[in-house]
Short mmCIF file of C-alpha atoms in Angstrom, two decimals:
data_model
loop_
_atom_site.label_atom_id
_atom_site.label_comp_id
_atom_site.label_asym_id
_atom_site.label_seq_id
_atom_site.Cartn_x
_atom_site.Cartn_y
_atom_site.Cartn_z
CA MET N 1353 11.87 17.80 19.47
CA SER N 1354 15.40 18.24 18.18
CA GLY N 1355 15.98 18.02 14.46
CA ARG N 1356 13.60 17.92 11.53
CA LEU N 1357 12.43 14.63 10.04
CA VAL N 1358 12.33 14.40 6.24
CA VAL N 1359 10.23 11.89 4.31
CA VAL N 1360 11.19 11.37 0.66
CA THR N 1361 8.59 9.73 -1.55
CA ARG N 1362 7.79 9.88 -5.24
CA GLY N 1363 4.05 9.91 -4.52
CA LEU N 1364 1.37 10.92 -2.03
CA PRO N 1365 -2.41 10.49 -2.05
CA LEU N 1366 -2.39 13.94 -3.71
CA HIS N 1367 -1.08 12.15 -6.80
CA GLY N 1368 -4.00 9.75 -6.78
CA THR N 1369 -1.66 6.80 -6.34
CA GLY N 1370 -1.88 3.70 -4.18
CA GLY N 1371 -1.12 2.03 -0.86
CA MET N 1372 2.59 2.82 -0.54
CA GLU N 1373 1.84 6.52 -1.05
CA SER N 1374 -0.90 6.40 1.57
CA VAL N 1375 1.51 4.80 4.04
CA ALA N 1376 4.06 7.57 3.40
CA TRP N 1377 1.49 10.27 4.07
CA ASP N 1378 -0.03 8.60 7.13
CA VAL N 1379 3.37 8.18 8.80
CA SER N 1380 4.30 11.79 7.94
CA ARG N 1381 1.20 13.36 9.44
CA ALA N 1382 1.31 11.07 12.48
CA LEU N 1383 4.92 12.14 13.12
CA ALA N 1384 3.83 15.78 12.88
CA ALA N 1385 0.89 15.16 15.21
CA GLY N 1386 3.37 13.70 17.70
CA GLY N 1387 5.32 16.98 17.81
CA SER N 1388 8.06 16.52 15.20
CA ALA N 1389 8.83 19.06 12.50
CA VAL N 1390 8.24 17.08 9.30
CA THR N 1391 8.99 17.91 5.67
CA VAL N 1392 7.88 15.68 2.80
CA LEU N 1393 9.78 15.87 -0.49
CA THR N 1394 7.74 14.53 -3.39
CA THR N 1395 7.25 14.88 -7.12
CA ALA N 1396 5.23 17.66 -8.72
CA VAL N 1397 1.47 17.53 -8.13
CA PRO N 1398 -0.61 18.94 -11.01
CA GLY N 1399 -2.88 21.72 -9.78
CA HIS N 1400 -1.16 22.04 -6.40
CA PRO N 1401 1.45 24.58 -5.25
CA ALA N 1402 5.10 23.64 -4.98
CA THR N 1403 5.07 24.31 -1.23
CA SER N 1404 2.18 23.91 1.18
CA THR N 1405 1.38 22.91 4.75
CA LEU N 1406 -1.10 20.06 5.11
CA GLU N 1407 -2.13 18.63 8.49
CA GLY N 1408 0.98 20.16 10.06
CA VAL N 1409 3.35 18.71 7.43
CA ASP N 1410 5.58 20.91 5.24
CA VAL N 1411 5.01 19.46 1.74
CA ARG N 1412 7.43 20.31 -1.06
CA ALA N 1413 6.37 19.07 -4.50
CA LEU N 1414 9.51 19.58 -6.55
CA PRO N 1415 8.92 21.54 -9.79
CA GLY N 1416 10.05 20.00 -13.04
CA THR N 1417 9.71 16.42 -11.82
CA ALA N 1418 7.35 13.87 -13.38
CA PRO N 1419 4.30 13.42 -11.10
CA GLY N 1420 4.44 10.16 -9.17
CA ARG N 1421 7.45 8.83 -11.10
CA TYR N 1422 11.17 8.43 -10.66
CA SER N 1423 13.16 10.36 -13.25
CA ARG N 1424 16.53 11.98 -13.76
CA ALA N 1425 14.94 15.29 -12.75
CA TRP N 1426 13.68 13.72 -9.50
CA TRP N 1427 17.06 12.33 -8.49
CA GLY N 1428 18.71 15.72 -8.88
CA ALA N 1429 15.88 17.83 -7.41
CA SER N 1430 15.37 15.65 -4.32
CA ARG N 1431 19.10 15.73 -3.48
CA ARG N 1432 19.22 19.52 -3.86
CA ALA N 1433 16.06 19.95 -1.77
CA LEU N 1434 17.56 17.92 1.07
CA GLU N 1435 20.78 19.95 0.88
CA GLU N 1436 18.68 23.11 1.24
CA LEU N 1437 17.02 21.67 4.36
CA LEU N 1438 20.41 20.69 5.80
CA ARG N 1439 21.64 24.28 5.36
CA ALA N 1440 18.48 25.63 7.03
CA GLY N 1441 18.88 23.68 10.27
CA PRO N 1442 19.45 20.30 11.86
CA VAL N 1443 17.86 17.26 10.21
CA ALA N 1444 17.71 14.27 12.52
CA GLY N 1445 16.53 11.64 10.08
CA VAL N 1446 15.53 10.95 6.48
CA LEU N 1447 12.95 8.28 5.65
CA SER N 1448 13.25 6.91 2.12
CA VAL N 1449 9.91 5.46 1.03
CA SER N 1450 11.13 2.66 -1.22
CA ALA N 1451 13.87 4.14 -3.46
CA GLY N 1452 12.66 7.73 -2.96
CA ALA N 1453 15.78 9.03 -1.22
CA PHE N 1454 18.44 6.99 -3.00
CA SER N 1455 20.08 10.08 -4.50
CA CYS N 1456 19.76 11.95 -1.18
CA LEU N 1457 22.43 9.69 0.25
CA ASP N 1458 24.86 11.87 -1.70
CA ALA N 1459 23.51 15.15 -0.28
CA ALA N 1460 26.28 17.44 0.99
CA ALA N 1461 25.82 18.68 4.56
CA PRO N 1462 27.31 22.01 5.75
CA ALA N 1463 30.73 21.79 7.36
CA GLY N 1464 30.40 20.63 10.96
CA ALA N 1465 26.78 19.60 10.60
CA PRO N 1466 25.97 16.04 11.72
CA ARG N 1467 24.84 13.61 9.07
CA PRO N 1468 21.18 12.66 9.46
CA ARG N 1469 20.22 9.04 9.94
CA PHE N 1470 18.97 7.49 6.71
CA VAL N 1471 16.24 4.86 7.05
CA LEU N 1472 14.86 2.88 4.13
CA GLN N 1473 11.20 1.84 4.29
CA ALA N 1474 10.95 -1.29 2.14
CA HIS N 1475 7.52 -2.34 0.86
CA GLY N 1476 8.95 -5.16 -1.24
CA THR N 1477 12.15 -6.09 -2.99
CA SER N 1478 13.29 -6.40 -6.57
CA VAL N 1479 13.91 -10.10 -5.86
CA ALA N 1480 10.32 -10.75 -4.74
CA GLU N 1481 8.87 -8.80 -7.66
CA LEU N 1482 11.11 -10.61 -10.15
CA THR N 1483 10.04 -13.97 -8.68
CA SER N 1484 6.39 -12.98 -8.97
CA LYS N 1485 6.80 -12.03 -12.60
CA LEU N 1486 8.62 -15.22 -13.51
CA ARG N 1487 5.81 -17.24 -11.90
CA SER N 1488 3.03 -15.20 -13.52
CA GLY N 1489 2.60 -17.53 -16.50
CA SER N 1490 2.78 -14.55 -18.85
CA ALA N 1491 5.76 -14.33 -21.20
CA LEU N 1492 5.35 -10.55 -21.51
CA THR N 1493 5.25 -10.11 -17.73
CA ALA N 1494 8.28 -12.36 -17.32
CA LEU N 1495 10.24 -10.33 -19.87
CA SER N 1496 9.46 -7.14 -17.95
CA GLY N 1497 11.43 -8.70 -15.09
CA VAL N 1498 14.63 -7.53 -16.79
CA ARG N 1499 14.01 -4.17 -15.13
CA ASN N 1500 13.78 -5.89 -11.73
CA ALA N 1501 17.06 -7.69 -12.38
CA ARG N 1502 18.73 -4.33 -13.00
CA ALA N 1503 17.08 -2.97 -9.85
CA LEU N 1504 18.57 -5.85 -7.88
CA LEU N 1505 22.07 -4.68 -8.82
CA ARG N 1506 21.16 -1.10 -7.86
CA ASP N 1507 19.74 -2.27 -4.54
CA ALA N 1508 22.87 -4.28 -3.78
CA ARG N 1509 24.92 -1.09 -4.14
CA THR N 1510 22.57 1.19 -2.24
CA TYR N 1511 20.97 -0.64 0.69
CA ARG N 1512 24.27 -0.91 2.56
CA ARG N 1513 24.50 2.89 2.72
CA PHE N 1514 21.44 3.21 4.95
CA ASP N 1515 21.64 3.22 8.73
CA ALA N 1516 18.58 0.98 9.08
CA VAL N 1517 15.91 -0.67 6.98
CA VAL N 1518 12.21 -0.92 7.87
CA ALA N 1519 10.41 -3.93 6.43
CA VAL N 1520 6.63 -3.45 6.36
CA GLY N 1521 6.04 -7.14 7.08
CA PRO N 1522 7.79 -10.44 7.82
CA ALA N 1523 7.74 -11.51 4.16
CA VAL N 1524 9.61 -8.35 3.15
CA ALA N 1525 12.08 -8.82 6.00
CA ALA N 1526 12.76 -12.39 4.88
CA SER N 1527 13.34 -11.26 1.29
CA LEU N 1528 15.81 -8.61 2.50
CA THR N 1529 17.84 -10.93 4.71
CA SER N 1530 17.74 -14.21 2.73
CA PRO N 1531 19.74 -15.01 -0.42
CA PRO N 1532 20.28 -13.53 -2.90
CA LEU N 1533 19.94 -10.05 -1.32
CA GLY N 1534 21.09 -11.21 2.10
CA ARG N 1535 24.21 -12.68 0.50
CA LEU N 1536 24.93 -9.86 -1.96
CA VAL N 1537 24.46 -7.00 0.49
CA ARG N 1538 26.03 -6.15 3.80
CA MET N 1539 22.56 -5.29 5.01
CA PRO N 1540 22.12 -2.67 7.73
CA PRO N 1541 19.89 -3.64 10.67
CA VAL N 1542 16.44 -4.69 9.39
CA ARG N 1543 13.47 -4.01 11.62
CA THR N 1544 9.90 -5.03 10.89
CA ILE N 1545 7.43 -2.20 11.47
CA ALA N 1546 4.02 -3.06 10.13
CA ASN N 1547 1.94 -0.62 8.11
CA GLY N 1548 -0.34 1.47 10.30
CA VAL N 1549 -3.98 2.42 9.89
CA ASP N 1550 -5.57 5.67 11.04
CA THR N 1551 -8.38 4.24 13.15
CA SER N 1552 -10.02 7.65 13.48
CA VAL N 1553 -10.85 7.36 9.76
CA PHE N 1554 -11.05 3.60 9.21
CA ARG N 1555 -13.43 2.28 11.85
CA PRO N 1556 -16.79 0.52 12.13
CA ASP N 1557 -19.46 3.11 11.32
CA PRO N 1558 -23.00 1.71 10.92
CA ASP N 1559 -24.53 5.03 9.84
CA ALA N 1560 -21.90 5.67 7.14
CA ALA N 1561 -22.19 2.03 6.05
CA ALA N 1562 -25.96 2.26 5.64
CA ALA N 1563 -25.64 5.50 3.65
CA ALA N 1564 -22.96 3.97 1.39
CA ARG N 1565 -25.14 0.93 0.66
CA ARG N 1566 -28.04 3.17 -0.29
CA GLU N 1567 -25.79 5.17 -2.64
CA LEU N 1568 -24.55 1.94 -4.23
CA GLY N 1569 -28.12 0.85 -4.84
CA VAL N 1570 -27.65 -2.69 -3.55
CA PRO N 1571 -30.56 -4.58 -1.96
CA ALA N 1572 -30.76 -4.33 1.82
CA THR N 1573 -30.24 -8.08 2.22
CA ALA N 1574 -27.37 -8.38 -0.31
CA ARG N 1575 -23.86 -9.34 0.78
CA VAL N 1576 -21.39 -6.76 -0.47
CA LEU N 1577 -17.89 -7.74 -1.60
CA LEU N 1578 -15.36 -4.90 -1.91
CA ALA N 1579 -12.18 -4.76 -4.00
CA ALA N 1580 -10.58 -1.37 -3.40
CA GLY N 1581 -7.58 -0.23 -5.43
CA ARG N 1582 -6.32 0.59 -8.86
CA LEU N 1583 -8.00 -1.26 -11.73
CA HIS N 1584 -4.77 -2.60 -13.16
CA PRO N 1585 -3.93 -6.01 -14.66
CA GLN N 1586 -1.46 -6.54 -11.79
CA LYS N 1587 -4.40 -6.68 -9.36
CA SER N 1588 -6.07 -9.51 -11.32
CA LEU N 1589 -9.59 -8.29 -10.58
CA ASP N 1590 -10.90 -10.63 -13.25
CA ARG N 1591 -10.48 -13.23 -10.51
CA ALA N 1592 -12.89 -11.31 -8.28
CA LEU N 1593 -15.46 -11.24 -11.09
CA ARG N 1594 -15.12 -14.98 -11.72
CA GLY N 1595 -15.40 -15.60 -7.99
CA LEU N 1596 -18.57 -13.49 -7.89
CA HIS N 1597 -20.03 -15.49 -10.77
CA GLU N 1598 -19.29 -18.78 -8.99
CA LEU N 1599 -20.62 -17.50 -5.65
CA THR N 1600 -23.84 -16.35 -7.32
CA ARG N 1601 -24.25 -19.83 -8.79
CA THR N 1602 -23.42 -21.84 -5.67
CA ARG N 1603 -24.83 -19.58 -2.94
CA PRO N 1604 -27.73 -17.58 -4.40
CA ASP N 1605 -29.02 -17.12 -0.83
CA LEU N 1606 -26.17 -14.64 -0.23
CA ASP N 1607 -27.31 -12.38 -3.11
CA PRO N 1608 -23.67 -11.24 -3.58
CA HIS N 1609 -22.74 -7.90 -5.16
CA LEU N 1610 -19.20 -6.71 -5.94
CA VAL N 1611 -17.94 -3.13 -5.61
CA LEU N 1612 -14.79 -2.25 -7.58
CA ALA N 1613 -13.60 0.97 -5.92
CA GLY N 1614 -11.01 2.70 -8.06
CA ASP N 1615 -10.09 3.47 -11.64
CA GLY N 1616 -7.36 2.39 -14.00
CA PRO N 1617 -6.47 0.97 -17.39
CA ASP N 1618 -8.19 -2.39 -16.80
CA GLU N 1619 -11.68 -0.94 -16.36
CA GLY N 1620 -12.86 -1.56 -19.92
CA ARG N 1621 -11.74 -5.19 -19.88
CA LEU N 1622 -13.36 -5.78 -16.50
CA ARG N 1623 -16.67 -4.27 -17.61
CA ALA N 1624 -16.64 -6.50 -20.68
CA LEU N 1625 -15.89 -9.58 -18.59
CA ALA N 1626 -18.71 -8.78 -16.15
CA GLY N 1627 -21.07 -8.73 -19.15
CA GLN N 1628 -19.71 -12.01 -20.52
CA LEU N 1629 -20.20 -13.66 -17.14
CA GLY N 1630 -23.71 -12.24 -16.79
CA VAL N 1631 -22.97 -10.50 -13.48
CA GLN N 1632 -22.96 -6.91 -14.73
CA ASP N 1633 -26.03 -6.06 -12.62
CA ARG N 1634 -24.20 -7.26 -9.53
CA VAL N 1635 -21.08 -5.14 -10.06
CA ARG N 1636 -20.63 -1.48 -9.13
CA PHE N 1637 -17.75 0.47 -10.68
CA THR N 1638 -17.30 3.55 -8.48
CA GLY N 1639 -14.44 5.30 -10.28
CA PRO N 1640 -11.78 7.06 -8.16
CA VAL N 1641 -12.70 7.27 -4.48
CA PRO N 1642 -11.05 9.51 -1.84
CA ARG N 1643 -9.70 7.73 1.22
CA GLU N 1644 -12.62 8.84 3.40
CA GLY N 1645 -14.92 7.33 0.79
CA VAL N 1646 -12.96 4.07 0.86
CA ALA N 1647 -13.46 3.99 4.65
CA ARG N 1648 -17.24 4.28 4.16
CA LEU N 1649 -17.22 1.51 1.56
CA ALA N 1650 -15.09 -0.75 3.77
CA ALA N 1651 -17.52 -0.25 6.64
CA ALA N 1652 -20.42 -1.02 4.28
CA ALA N 1653 -18.89 -4.21 2.87
CA ASP N 1654 -19.41 -7.68 4.29
CA VAL N 1655 -16.04 -8.93 3.04
CA SER N 1656 -13.13 -7.42 1.13
CA LEU N 1657 -11.18 -9.18 -1.63
CA LEU N 1658 -7.58 -8.89 -2.75
CA THR N 1659 -6.91 -11.18 -5.70
CA SER N 1660 -3.54 -9.98 -7.03
CA ARG N 1661 -1.31 -12.53 -8.74
CA TRP N 1662 1.79 -10.51 -7.75
CA ARG N 1663 3.34 -10.74 -4.32
CA GLU N 1664 1.93 -8.11 -1.98
CA GLY N 1665 3.91 -7.06 1.11
CA LEU N 1666 1.12 -6.02 3.44
CA PRO N 1667 -1.61 -4.21 1.49
CA MET N 1668 -3.31 -1.27 3.14
CA ALA N 1669 -6.64 -2.32 1.60
CA VAL N 1670 -6.67 -5.43 3.79
CA LEU N 1671 -5.65 -3.61 6.98
CA GLU N 1672 -8.14 -0.79 6.39
CA SER N 1673 -10.89 -3.33 5.84
CA LEU N 1674 -10.08 -5.04 9.14
CA ALA N 1675 -10.08 -1.69 10.93
CA CYS N 1676 -13.64 -1.17 9.68
CA GLY N 1677 -14.67 -4.54 11.08
CA THR N 1678 -14.79 -6.23 7.67
CA PRO N 1679 -13.06 -9.62 7.14
CA ALA N 1680 -10.86 -10.17 4.10
CA VAL N 1681 -10.19 -12.92 1.60
CA THR N 1682 -6.79 -12.64 -0.09
CA ALA N 1683 -4.67 -14.45 -2.63
CA LEU N 1684 -1.86 -16.70 -1.46
CA THR N 1685 0.58 -14.13 -2.86
CA THR N 1686 -0.53 -11.69 -0.14
CA ALA N 1687 1.42 -11.69 3.10
CA VAL N 1688 -0.10 -13.15 6.26
CA VAL N 1689 -1.53 -10.54 8.65
CA ALA N 1690 -0.11 -11.57 12.01
CA GLY N 1691 -2.67 -11.58 14.78
CA ALA N 1692 -5.72 -11.37 12.49
CA GLY N 1693 -6.77 -14.99 13.01
CA ASP N 1694 -9.70 -16.12 10.88
CA ALA N 1695 -10.54 -12.51 9.98
CA VAL N 1696 -8.26 -13.03 6.95
CA THR N 1697 -8.62 -16.08 4.71
CA ARG N 1698 -5.88 -16.84 2.18
CA VAL N 1699 -6.84 -18.86 -0.89
CA ASP N 1700 -5.74 -19.72 -4.42
CA ALA N 1701 -7.54 -16.78 -6.01
CA ALA N 1702 -6.94 -18.17 -9.51
CA ASP N 1703 -9.41 -20.96 -8.66
CA ALA N 1704 -12.88 -19.38 -8.91
CA ALA N 1705 -14.54 -22.23 -6.99
CA ALA N 1706 -12.00 -21.99 -4.16
CA LEU N 1707 -12.33 -18.20 -4.04
CA ALA N 1708 -16.13 -18.43 -3.93
CA ALA N 1709 -16.01 -21.06 -1.18
CA ALA N 1710 -13.59 -19.01 0.91
CA THR N 1711 -15.73 -15.90 0.48
CA ALA N 1712 -18.88 -17.79 1.47
CA GLY N 1713 -17.06 -19.15 4.51
CA ALA N 1714 -15.97 -15.67 5.59
CA LEU N 1715 -19.52 -14.36 5.15
CA ASP N 1716 -21.02 -17.26 7.10
CA ARG N 1717 -18.53 -16.83 9.98
CA ALA N 1718 -19.23 -13.11 10.18
CA ALA N 1719 -22.99 -13.75 10.31
CA ARG N 1720 -22.58 -16.48 12.92
CA ASP N 1721 -20.15 -14.59 15.17
CA GLY N 1722 -21.99 -11.29 15.01
CA ARG N 1723 -18.79 -9.27 15.53
CA THR N 1724 -19.32 -5.52 15.24
CA GLY N 1725 -15.96 -4.05 16.31
CA SER N 1726 -12.58 -3.56 14.67
CA LEU N 1727 -10.69 -6.66 13.54
CA LEU N 1728 -7.36 -4.85 13.24
CA PRO N 1729 -4.47 -6.22 15.35
CA ALA N 1730 -3.28 -3.52 17.77
CA HIS N 1731 0.27 -3.36 16.35
CA HIS N 1732 -1.15 -1.88 13.13
CA GLU N 1733 -2.52 1.24 14.84
CA LEU N 1734 -0.99 4.31 13.17
CA ARG N 1735 0.19 6.22 16.25
CA ARG N 1736 2.09 3.20 17.51
CA VAL N 1737 3.69 2.68 14.08
CA ALA N 1738 4.69 6.36 13.87
CA ARG N 1739 6.38 6.22 17.28
CA GLU N 1740 8.46 3.23 16.15
CA HIS N 1741 9.53 5.10 13.01
CA GLU N 1742 10.47 8.17 15.03
CA ARG N 1743 12.66 6.18 17.40
CA LEU N 1744 14.48 4.61 14.48
CA LEU N 1745 14.92 7.93 12.63
CA ARG N 1746 16.31 9.65 15.72
CA GLY N 1747 18.46 6.71 16.75
CA ALA N 1748 16.71 6.46 20.10
#
C-alpha cells in the first residue's frame, strides 16, 4: 500500500497506561496486519529500546521524553521524528491520538513532497472534562478545571488544522460539534468511528474463565463482579464497594464477590473502605494485570462495573467485557453503547441501592437468558474499525 501511516501517541500498553493507549496500539497493529507500513511515535518506555518492531509495527519510543506524559521535550522530539520519516519516504497519513501529534502539524516536509493527511482521534474534549469536574461536587476537582479551560483555547486553535476528526462515540461527536467548541472552531469533518475490540483476545472462553475463578479463590456458586482499570479517585471505585455491600445485604443468594483488576494511588483507601464496610473477604485486589489477563477475568466475571463520576467517552473496559459475553453496569456519565441493548445497564452509580439493584437485575437476566456468546455489537470489531481509520488516513 502506498505511503506509510504514522500513529502519534504519548502512551501505549507498554507504559502500563489505560484505555486510550490500548486503543492506539490495537488500531496500529490492526493497520499493520492489513498490509500498511505503520510507525508509532511514543514517549520513552523504561526498560525498552528506543526502536523496536512489535507485531509488525515500527515502534519509536523517543529518548529524553517523559514516559506517558506530554512535555516540552515530547513536542519537539515528536515533530523532529515525523520530519525524519517524511525525509525517508512518503507518509500518507498521521493519526494523532488525542493531542499526541499537535506539534507534528508544524513538521517540515521535503520540497515537493505531498503533505500527509492529519487525522485527530478524539476520546473526549476539554469542554466535556471541564463540565464533569464542575459537576463533581468537589471544590478541589472543580479548581483543577482551570487546566481544561486553558486546553479549550488550545483546542480552538489546533483542531481546525486537521483534515478530519474521529470521534470515538456519539457523545464525543456531539461535544465537538455543539457549542462552545462547535461555535469557536471551524471544525474539520467529524466522523464517528467507535473503539474496536480484538475479538481473538477478548472472547467467551469457558476454560480460561474456570481457571481464573479458581485462581481468584471465589466459591464455585459465587457471582463475580469485575471492575477493571486504574485504581484512581477519578474511577470512583468506592461506589463499586458500596454497591457490593448493598448487594450482599439485599441479595445474599447471589453470594457476590468483587474483583478490582488494576493498581493505582487509590488502592490503600479502597482496601480501608472494604474493611469498614465488612466486605473485605469478598473483594480481590489483583494488582496490575496484562491485557490477556484482563480478557480471562472478563470471561470469568458475571457482570462488569464502571462507576466513574467523570464523563467517559466509550470505555474499552465495557466493550471488552461485552466481547467476552459479560454484561455491564455503568454510571450515567458513561456513554451509551449503541446496539448493546440490555447487555449494558446505565444507573446512578452514586446511589448504592440503585447500583445494587441494577447489578442484581443484570445478573438475573443473564441467568434467565442463558446467553453464552459475545454481546459486542459488530461495529466494534477491531478489523472493521481499522479499515475505517485507514480509509480516512489515506483520503479514500
